[in-house]
Amino acid sequence: MFRRACTLFSNTTASTVGRATQQPIISNTNNLNLSFNRSSLKMNNNQSYSKSMTMDNICPTVKTAQYAVRGELVIIAESLAKKLQEQQKNNTEKSLPFDEIVYCNIGNPQQLKQKPITYFRQVLSLCEYPGMLDSAHIDKIFPSDVITRARELLGSINFTTGAYSGSQGIAHVTKNVASFIESRDGHPSDPSDIFLTDGASVAVQRILRLLIRDRNDGILIPIPQYPLYSATIELYGGSQVGYELNEEKGWGLEIPELERSLKQSIDAGIQPRALVIINPGNPTGQSLDRANMEDIVRFCHQHRLVLLADEVYQENVYVKEKKPFVSFKKVVKDLGQEVEGLELVSFHSVSKGVVGECGKRGGYMELCNIDTAVKAEIYKLASIGLCPNVTGQLVVDLMVKPPVKGEPSYETYQKETETIYESVTCNPPEGAMYAFPQIRLPARAVEEAKRLGKAPDAFYCINLLEATGVCVVPGSGFGQKDGTFHFRTTFLPSEQAIEGVCTRIADFHSKFMAKYK
Amino acid sequence: MFRRACTLFSNTTASTVGRATQQPIISNTNNLNLSFNRSSLKMNNNQSYSKSMTMDNICPTVKTAQYAVRGELVIIAESLAKKLQEQQKNNTEKSLPFDEIVYCNIGNPQQLKQKPITYFRQVLSLCEYPGMLDSAHIDKIFPSDVITRARELLGSINFTTGAYSGSQGIAHVTKNVASFIESRDGHPSDPSDIFLTDGASVAVQRILRLLIRDRNDGILIPIPQYPLYSATIELYGGSQVGYELNEEKGWGLEIPELERSLKQSIDAGIQPRALVIINPGNPTGQSLDRANMEDIVRFCHQHRLVLLADEVYQENVYVKEKKPFVSFKKVVKDLGQEVEGLELVSFHSVSKGVVGECGKRGGYMELCNIDTAVKAEIYKLASIGLCPNVTGQLVVDLMVKPPVKGEPSYETYQKETETIYESVTCNPPEGAMYAFPQIRLPARAVEEAKRLGKAPDAFYCINLLEATGVCVVPGSGFGQKDGTFHFRTTFLPSEQAIEGVCTRIADFHSKFMAKYK
């Protein structure tokens, strides 16, 4: 039948109008018709083949971009893990002084045994296989609110998780995200400003892609920062403009330092285009206070900077009574006319907080006051990737709309999230899921590192990994004040495990200091 | 406890070595300490705020990149769909001449009612909620091989889909992909050459990112092509070098045309770096024959082009007896020494074929003969995005290792995949899931389009959409020979539906031609 429709179009008038837009720069316009000689294609095999894609001719910013969170340390850790596995499999003699690798390099809660929220997984399970809804045993396995929620979500996606959604995300989910933001902030949120993404990283990259034209575009980022920012700015060929957080004041963010950084950028001919704030902080774990946030917003408004608010740790605020999480959107809206028009993009993710569903790659961003035409470009970038993965989008929906009081799943949900909070409140940071301790290295250790061509803190971390199996990330990957050294570690290992981790680190540290003193 | 570990490091020797690599270009080295005056932050509200991010100052290649598959047509279609929905909800008078939008713009099988494979979804369902494994009713819902497979997959991911996997993907899955390739091609495949990705698009973009430094780097792409290529090459600031497929010969790929295109590129000072082949073709649906593939491989080898083989439609070969799918890897390996060293990257996806799990965003690429250092850069790019979504990775595993004869799920699997094949074999294309019919437009229609600032085929497609609700993509988005016009349509609507679609298109076409003749 289809053949019929296709051949219908062959016997009608022709036209000779030129090509439409988006044509290859070079194509068959001259019709050169070079003669083709198959034998000319045969290689001279005496000539050895030299690769066409080498380190000398790949995109230079790919080479210069660095990403410490999964860098050298992790590659060493993975090879040690393999060694351990083989040892255990072949029952050969133990050659390593530890039995397992503890991955404290990345906030990956479920790898470190944080349990997923039962309600979330039950709903996903039904969405993956809706056939179960017809099973006679269904209500023996799933609570009724799980079944209702799964039906509701399935209804919003044509009853399958297997179709592309709209590029901006499932409409039902963007609507629920907007409602979540509204009730969190007490200010309206428009679903058409919400873009769902495969984790927050993709969203951050999409906005940076718009902002960066060349080396003369600068993005203000904290020192220390999360390496996604430095890596992406480098990859896109822009300039990182660092502002230092004050370690002595609990990694506080001070406006004079922002002013200094901005001025230095302008003096260097680099136009500052946006300010990145990670709140609660990664790797530092600090939460900003309200007055500070207001000053930051005023600063951005005064200097016409787009404010990029990385708020993926909003659920990880451990001193909630003292410092509840406040979003930058709320601060901007509360300030009202004073900062009218400020462009703000806020990022959130399902990977952190009590959800901790890193593997799902779910996230969203909210655009505030972004120019309509620019928003259309953001949509286009999203559409080139077709759509964020649908399961990840469903997790976003579950995160922003968890079970409420009165629903059968509420009690379990409540208990599970409390357990997760309790297991971390014994730790010092106010937010996020990391600690960023400073290490004071002996001069001889620094020299030794230099001799080996390593950053001194990287040298320390490699030694730590090889001695204890604990994988952390050197501070140099995040940026740190001249002459100071740090490492970032998650404090996600379970309560029993973290005791062991601390002992191992302390033990290693004494030995290391003794060796190089 | 953790506090203890952290504070251990404060009373030891300090060092003053400078910063490690990857520092912001600008940071607090001078310590300018500008005085801070809060009142200076207050905006003069009489001054109206002009946006900082506008079409005049965003990254120019974002603006020039175009992506037709989800472009203007789809935006119109979505607004029409909204209108229909409101009509139905409010029971208001019908203002549109159709009751539904038929999305033929994109290969999205499950949106057009292709059923997911039961076995796949059952396994995923268990992986999402392993708690079910302990249910007394489990074996009344799931066949035993589903349970076994879910346990096996869960064992490979620490029993949760919620943790980040390695950046290259789950080791268990890359191993199974390599086995799949080995048994398909009869040549070895190394799991360390397999990179899992969020759909094939991400993989394609990652390789193009490496290849493109600036406008002087050219990528040979077919005309017509899949707009991911043109959009990405533009976005990364490279040059598209088009070679035309021969419509008269069933969209055949002819070496003289490749030679012409290559020469034209070199003459223009653009270094050709890679050749993209989409086989089976998108949007054209053709499958290459073996001799042709050998010539293409020789051509790449002779000219030191990286061969990028987009083989996502390998399962969509509808004339299997006549022309079974042959991978470029197999051709390269069969040719052996003659094309020794040729760099090849092959892409595959779970979105197409009988799997059709677009929403899952699963895919992989295999690297052949890629330089080791370059491979490390590919790994780094992958790590910046942390990892592909885990559910998508599991779907890849299921795709490359479906149930086999003797397993309880085999019969259903067999029946389901046959049904999918049968429902499409009535259509003309040899592979892929699209048709790309030519339309001959009357001069007056071309003029009218011009007047409206539209490509003539886009003008035709918008009219088609508004008259019939059928959403297709204008050929200009894919590239077409000068003076010819086409549109791309999927032939995925169900057999009954496609009859209606054809009638509606034919009816519209007569009226359109009559109007502009």
JSON list of C-alpha atoms in Angstrom, two decimals, chain A residues 78-203:
[
{"chain": "A", "resi": 78, "resn": "GLU", "atom": "CA", "xyz": [39.97, -0.07, 38.76]},
{"chain": "A", "resi": 79, "resn": "SER", "atom": "CA", "xyz": [43.11, -1.98, 37.94]},
{"chain": "A", "resi": 80, "resn": "LEU", "atom": "CA", "xyz": [43.62, -2.75, 41.64]},
{"chain": "A", "resi": 81, "resn": "ALA", "atom": "CA", "xyz": [40.00, -3.94, 41.83]},
{"chain": "A", "resi": 82, "resn": "LYS", "atom": "CA", "xyz": [40.63, -6.27, 38.92]},
{"chain": "A", "resi": 83, "resn": "LYS", "atom": "CA", "xyz": [43.71, -7.62, 40.66]},
{"chain": "A", "resi": 84, "resn": "LEU", "atom": "CA", "xyz": [41.71, -8.26, 43.83]},
{"chain": "A", "resi": 85, "resn": "GLN", "atom": "CA", "xyz": [39.01, -10.04, 41.85]},
{"chain": "A", "resi": 86, "resn": "GLU", "atom": "CA", "xyz": [41.52, -12.32, 40.17]},
{"chain": "A", "resi": 87, "resn": "GLN", "atom": "CA", "xyz": [43.17, -13.01, 43.50]},
{"chain": "A", "resi": 88, "resn": "GLN", "atom": "CA", "xyz": [39.85, -14.03, 44.99]},
{"chain": "A", "resi": 89, "resn": "LYS", "atom": "CA", "xyz": [38.86, -16.06, 41.95]},
{"chain": "A", "resi": 90, "resn": "ASN", "atom": "CA", "xyz": [42.08, -18.00, 41.66]},
{"chain": "A", "resi": 91, "resn": "ASN", "atom": "CA", "xyz": [42.59, -18.16, 45.39]},
{"chain": "A", "resi": 92, "resn": "THR", "atom": "CA", "xyz": [46.15, -17.01, 44.91]},
{"chain": "A", "resi": 93, "resn": "GLU", "atom": "CA", "xyz": [48.30, -15.40, 47.51]},
{"chain": "A", "resi": 94, "resn": "LYS", "atom": "CA", "xyz": [47.29, -11.95, 48.71]},
{"chain": "A", "resi": 95, "resn": "SER", "atom": "CA", "xyz": [49.59, -9.35, 47.21]},
{"chain": "A", "resi": 96, "resn": "LEU", "atom": "CA", "xyz": [47.63, -6.26, 48.24]},
{"chain": "A", "resi": 97, "resn": "PRO", "atom": "CA", "xyz": [47.33, -4.96, 51.81]},
{"chain": "A", "resi": 98, "resn": "PHE", "atom": "CA", "xyz": [43.52, -4.62, 51.62]},
{"chain": "A", "resi": 99, "resn": "ASP", "atom": "CA", "xyz": [40.54, -6.69, 50.52]},
{"chain": "A", "resi": 100, "resn": "GLU", "atom": "CA", "xyz": [38.38, -4.15, 48.76]},
{"chain": "A", "resi": 101, "resn": "ILE", "atom": "CA", "xyz": [38.46, -0.78, 47.07]},
{"chain": "A", "resi": 102, "resn": "VAL", "atom": "CA", "xyz": [36.35, 1.84, 48.85]},
{"chain": "A", "resi": 103, "resn": "TYR", "atom": "CA", "xyz": [35.24, 4.33, 46.22]},
{"chain": "A", "resi": 104, "resn": "CYS", "atom": "CA", "xyz": [35.11, 7.67, 48.02]},
{"chain": "A", "resi": 105, "resn": "ASN", "atom": "CA", "xyz": [35.94, 9.51, 44.80]},
{"chain": "A", "resi": 106, "resn": "ILE", "atom": "CA", "xyz": [32.43, 10.10, 43.68]},
{"chain": "A", "resi": 107, "resn": "GLY", "atom": "CA", "xyz": [29.02, 10.64, 45.23]},
{"chain": "A", "resi": 108, "resn": "ASN", "atom": "CA", "xyz": [27.60, 7.29, 44.23]},
{"chain": "A", "resi": 109, "resn": "PRO", "atom": "CA", "xyz": [25.41, 6.44, 47.22]},
{"chain": "A", "resi": 110, "resn": "GLN", "atom": "CA", "xyz": [23.98, 3.14, 46.02]},
{"chain": "A", "resi": 111, "resn": "GLN", "atom": "CA", "xyz": [27.41, 1.76, 45.20]},
{"chain": "A", "resi": 112, "resn": "LEU", "atom": "CA", "xyz": [28.18, 2.39, 48.87]},
{"chain": "A", "resi": 113, "resn": "LYS", "atom": "CA", "xyz": [25.08, 0.49, 49.93]},
{"chain": "A", "resi": 114, "resn": "GLN", "atom": "CA", "xyz": [22.53, 3.31, 50.32]},
{"chain": "A", "resi": 115, "resn": "LYS", "atom": "CA", "xyz": [19.22, 1.54, 49.66]},
{"chain": "A", "resi": 116, "resn": "PRO", "atom": "CA", "xyz": [16.97, 2.82, 46.88]},
{"chain": "A", "resi": 117, "resn": "ILE", "atom": "CA", "xyz": [13.55, 4.11, 47.95]},
{"chain": "A", "resi": 118, "resn": "THR", "atom": "CA", "xyz": [11.19, 1.14, 47.72]},
{"chain": "A", "resi": 119, "resn": "TYR", "atom": "CA", "xyz": [8.24, 3.15, 46.42]},
{"chain": "A", "resi": 120, "resn": "PHE", "atom": "CA", "xyz": [10.29, 4.57, 43.53]},
{"chain": "A", "resi": 121, "resn": "ARG", "atom": "CA", "xyz": [11.50, 1.18, 42.42]},
{"chain": "A", "resi": 122, "resn": "GLN", "atom": "CA", "xyz": [8.11, -0.43, 42.71]},
{"chain": "A", "resi": 123, "resn": "VAL", "atom": "CA", "xyz": [6.57, 2.18, 40.45]},
{"chain": "A", "resi": 124, "resn": "LEU", "atom": "CA", "xyz": [9.43, 1.85, 37.92]},
{"chain": "A", "resi": 125, "resn": "SER", "atom": "CA", "xyz": [9.10, -1.91, 37.98]},
{"chain": "A", "resi": 126, "resn": "LEU", "atom": "CA", "xyz": [5.43, -1.70, 37.01]},
{"chain": "A", "resi": 127, "resn": "CYS", "atom": "CA", "xyz": [6.15, 0.92, 34.36]},
{"chain": "A", "resi": 128, "resn": "GLU", "atom": "CA", "xyz": [8.74, -1.33, 32.74]},
{"chain": "A", "resi": 129, "resn": "TYR", "atom": "CA", "xyz": [6.36, -4.26, 32.59]},
{"chain": "A", "resi": 130, "resn": "PRO", "atom": "CA", "xyz": [2.76, -3.02, 32.64]},
{"chain": "A", "resi": 131, "resn": "GLY", "atom": "CA", "xyz": [1.68, -6.59, 31.86]},
{"chain": "A", "resi": 132, "resn": "MET", "atom": "CA", "xyz": [1.97, -7.20, 35.62]},
{"chain": "A", "resi": 133, "resn": "LEU", "atom": "CA", "xyz": [-0.99, -4.92, 36.19]},
{"chain": "A", "resi": 134, "resn": "ASP", "atom": "CA", "xyz": [-3.18, -7.71, 34.84]},
{"chain": "A", "resi": 135, "resn": "SER", "atom": "CA", "xyz": [-1.69, -10.34, 37.15]},
{"chain": "A", "resi": 136, "resn": "ALA", "atom": "CA", "xyz": [-3.94, -11.80, 39.83]},
{"chain": "A", "resi": 137, "resn": "HIS", "atom": "CA", "xyz": [-1.04, -11.47, 42.29]},
{"chain": "A", "resi": 138, "resn": "ILE", "atom": "CA", "xyz": [-0.32, -7.85, 41.69]},
{"chain": "A", "resi": 139, "resn": "ASP", "atom": "CA", "xyz": [-1.86, -6.55, 44.91]},
{"chain": "A", "resi": 140, "resn": "LYS", "atom": "CA", "xyz": [0.11, -9.08, 46.93]},
{"chain": "A", "resi": 141, "resn": "ILE", "atom": "CA", "xyz": [3.32, -7.54, 45.66]},
{"chain": "A", "resi": 142, "resn": "PHE", "atom": "CA", "xyz": [2.58, -3.82, 45.31]},
{"chain": "A", "resi": 143, "resn": "PRO", "atom": "CA", "xyz": [0.71, -1.36, 47.56]},
{"chain": "A", "resi": 144, "resn": "SER", "atom": "CA", "xyz": [-2.31, 0.26, 45.96]},
{"chain": "A", "resi": 145, "resn": "ASP", "atom": "CA", "xyz": [-0.75, 3.73, 45.67]},
{"chain": "A", "resi": 146, "resn": "VAL", "atom": "CA", "xyz": [2.15, 2.25, 43.70]},
{"chain": "A", "resi": 147, "resn": "ILE", "atom": "CA", "xyz": [-0.31, 0.72, 41.24]},
{"chain": "A", "resi": 148, "resn": "THR", "atom": "CA", "xyz": [-2.21, 4.00, 40.93]},
{"chain": "A", "resi": 149, "resn": "ARG", "atom": "CA", "xyz": [0.97, 5.99, 40.38]},
{"chain": "A", "resi": 150, "resn": "ALA", "atom": "CA", "xyz": [2.27, 3.55, 37.79]},
{"chain": "A", "resi": 151, "resn": "ARG", "atom": "CA", "xyz": [-1.01, 3.74, 35.88]},
{"chain": "A", "resi": 152, "resn": "GLU", "atom": "CA", "xyz": [-0.90, 7.52, 36.01]},
{"chain": "A", "resi": 153, "resn": "LEU", "atom": "CA", "xyz": [2.69, 7.69, 34.73]},
{"chain": "A", "resi": 154, "resn": "LEU", "atom": "CA", "xyz": [2.02, 5.08, 32.05]},
{"chain": "A", "resi": 155, "resn": "GLY", "atom": "CA", "xyz": [-0.94, 7.14, 30.91]},
{"chain": "A", "resi": 156, "resn": "SER", "atom": "CA", "xyz": [1.38, 10.08, 30.36]},
{"chain": "A", "resi": 157, "resn": "ILE", "atom": "CA", "xyz": [3.75, 8.10, 28.10]},
{"chain": "A", "resi": 158, "resn": "ASN", "atom": "CA", "xyz": [1.40, 6.14, 25.84]},
{"chain": "A", "resi": 159, "resn": "PHE", "atom": "CA", "xyz": [1.84, 3.13, 28.14]},
{"chain": "A", "resi": 160, "resn": "THR", "atom": "CA", "xyz": [5.46, 2.52, 27.24]},
{"chain": "A", "resi": 161, "resn": "THR", "atom": "CA", "xyz": [8.85, 3.63, 28.54]},
{"chain": "A", "resi": 162, "resn": "GLY", "atom": "CA", "xyz": [10.22, 2.64, 25.13]},
{"chain": "A", "resi": 163, "resn": "ALA", "atom": "CA", "xyz": [9.19, 5.59, 22.98]},
{"chain": "A", "resi": 164, "resn": "TYR", "atom": "CA", "xyz": [11.07, 8.86, 22.58]},
{"chain": "A", "resi": 165, "resn": "SER", "atom": "CA", "xyz": [9.39, 11.56, 24.63]},
{"chain": "A", "resi": 166, "resn": "GLY", "atom": "CA", "xyz": [9.34, 15.19, 23.61]},
{"chain": "A", "resi": 167, "resn": "SER", "atom": "CA", "xyz": [12.84, 16.68, 23.63]},
{"chain": "A", "resi": 168, "resn": "GLN", "atom": "CA", "xyz": [12.03, 18.90, 26.60]},
{"chain": "A", "resi": 169, "resn": "GLY", "atom": "CA", "xyz": [10.72, 15.91, 28.51]},
{"chain": "A", "resi": 170, "resn": "ILE", "atom": "CA", "xyz": [7.39, 14.29, 29.31]},
{"chain": "A", "resi": 171, "resn": "ALA", "atom": "CA", "xyz": [4.78, 17.07, 29.73]},
{"chain": "A", "resi": 172, "resn": "HIS", "atom": "CA", "xyz": [3.30, 15.36, 32.79]},
{"chain": "A", "resi": 173, "resn": "VAL", "atom": "CA", "xyz": [6.70, 15.40, 34.48]},
{"chain": "A", "resi": 174, "resn": "THR", "atom": "CA", "xyz": [7.63, 19.00, 33.66]},
{"chain": "A", "resi": 175, "resn": "LYS", "atom": "CA", "xyz": [4.25, 19.98, 35.14]},
{"chain": "A", "resi": 176, "resn": "ASN", "atom": "CA", "xyz": [5.00, 18.12, 38.37]},
{"chain": "A", "resi": 177, "resn": "VAL", "atom": "CA", "xyz": [8.46, 19.64, 38.56]},
{"chain": "A", "resi": 178, "resn": "ALA", "atom": "CA", "xyz": [6.96, 23.12, 38.25]},
{"chain": "A", "resi": 179, "resn": "SER", "atom": "CA", "xyz": [4.48, 22.34, 41.04]},
{"chain": "A", "resi": 180, "resn": "PHE", "atom": "CA", "xyz": [7.32, 21.10, 43.24]},
{"chain": "A", "resi": 181, "resn": "ILE", "atom": "CA", "xyz": [9.27, 24.31, 42.67]},
{"chain": "A", "resi": 182, "resn": "GLU", "atom": "CA", "xyz": [6.19, 26.42, 43.33]},
{"chain": "A", "resi": 183, "resn": "SER", "atom": "CA", "xyz": [5.49, 24.81, 46.65]},
{"chain": "A", "resi": 184, "resn": "ARG", "atom": "CA", "xyz": [9.20, 24.86, 47.62]},
{"chain": "A", "resi": 185, "resn": "ASP", "atom": "CA", "xyz": [9.69, 28.54, 46.81]},
{"chain": "A", "resi": 186, "resn": "GLY", "atom": "CA", "xyz": [6.26, 30.07, 47.12]},
{"chain": "A", "resi": 187, "resn": "HIS", "atom": "CA", "xyz": [6.64, 31.60, 43.68]},
{"chain": "A", "resi": 188, "resn": "PRO", "atom": "CA", "xyz": [5.11, 30.48, 40.39]},
{"chain": "A", "resi": 189, "resn": "SER", "atom": "CA", "xyz": [7.00, 28.15, 38.05]},
{"chain": "A", "resi": 190, "resn": "ASP", "atom": "CA", "xyz": [6.07, 27.55, 34.42]},
{"chain": "A", "resi": 191, "resn": "PRO", "atom": "CA", "xyz": [6.39, 23.97, 33.08]},
{"chain": "A", "resi": 192, "resn": "SER", "atom": "CA", "xyz": [7.52, 25.41, 29.75]},
{"chain": "A", "resi": 193, "resn": "ASP", "atom": "CA", "xyz": [10.66, 26.67, 31.53]},
{"chain": "A", "resi": 194, "resn": "ILE", "atom": "CA", "xyz": [11.57, 23.18, 32.73]},
{"chain": "A", "resi": 195, "resn": "PHE", "atom": "CA", "xyz": [13.88, 21.02, 30.62]},
{"chain": "A", "resi": 196, "resn": "LEU", "atom": "CA", "xyz": [14.41, 17.42, 31.69]},
{"chain": "A", "resi": 197, "resn": "THR", "atom": "CA", "xyz": [17.88, 16.04, 31.03]},
{"chain": "A", "resi": 198, "resn": "ASP", "atom": "CA", "xyz": [20.04, 12.91, 31.39]},
{"chain": "A", "resi": 199, "resn": "GLY", "atom": "CA", "xyz": [21.38, 14.03, 34.78]},
{"chain": "A", "resi": 200, "resn": "ALA", "atom": "CA", "xyz": [22.32, 17.61, 35.67]},
{"chain": "A", "resi": 201, "resn": "SER", "atom": "CA", "xyz": [25.69, 17.38, 33.85]},
{"chain": "A", "resi": 202, "resn": "VAL", "atom": "CA", "xyz": [24.02, 17.43, 30.45]},
{"chain": "A", "resi": 203, "resn": "ALA", "atom": "CA", "xyz": [21.97, 20.48, 31.45]}
]
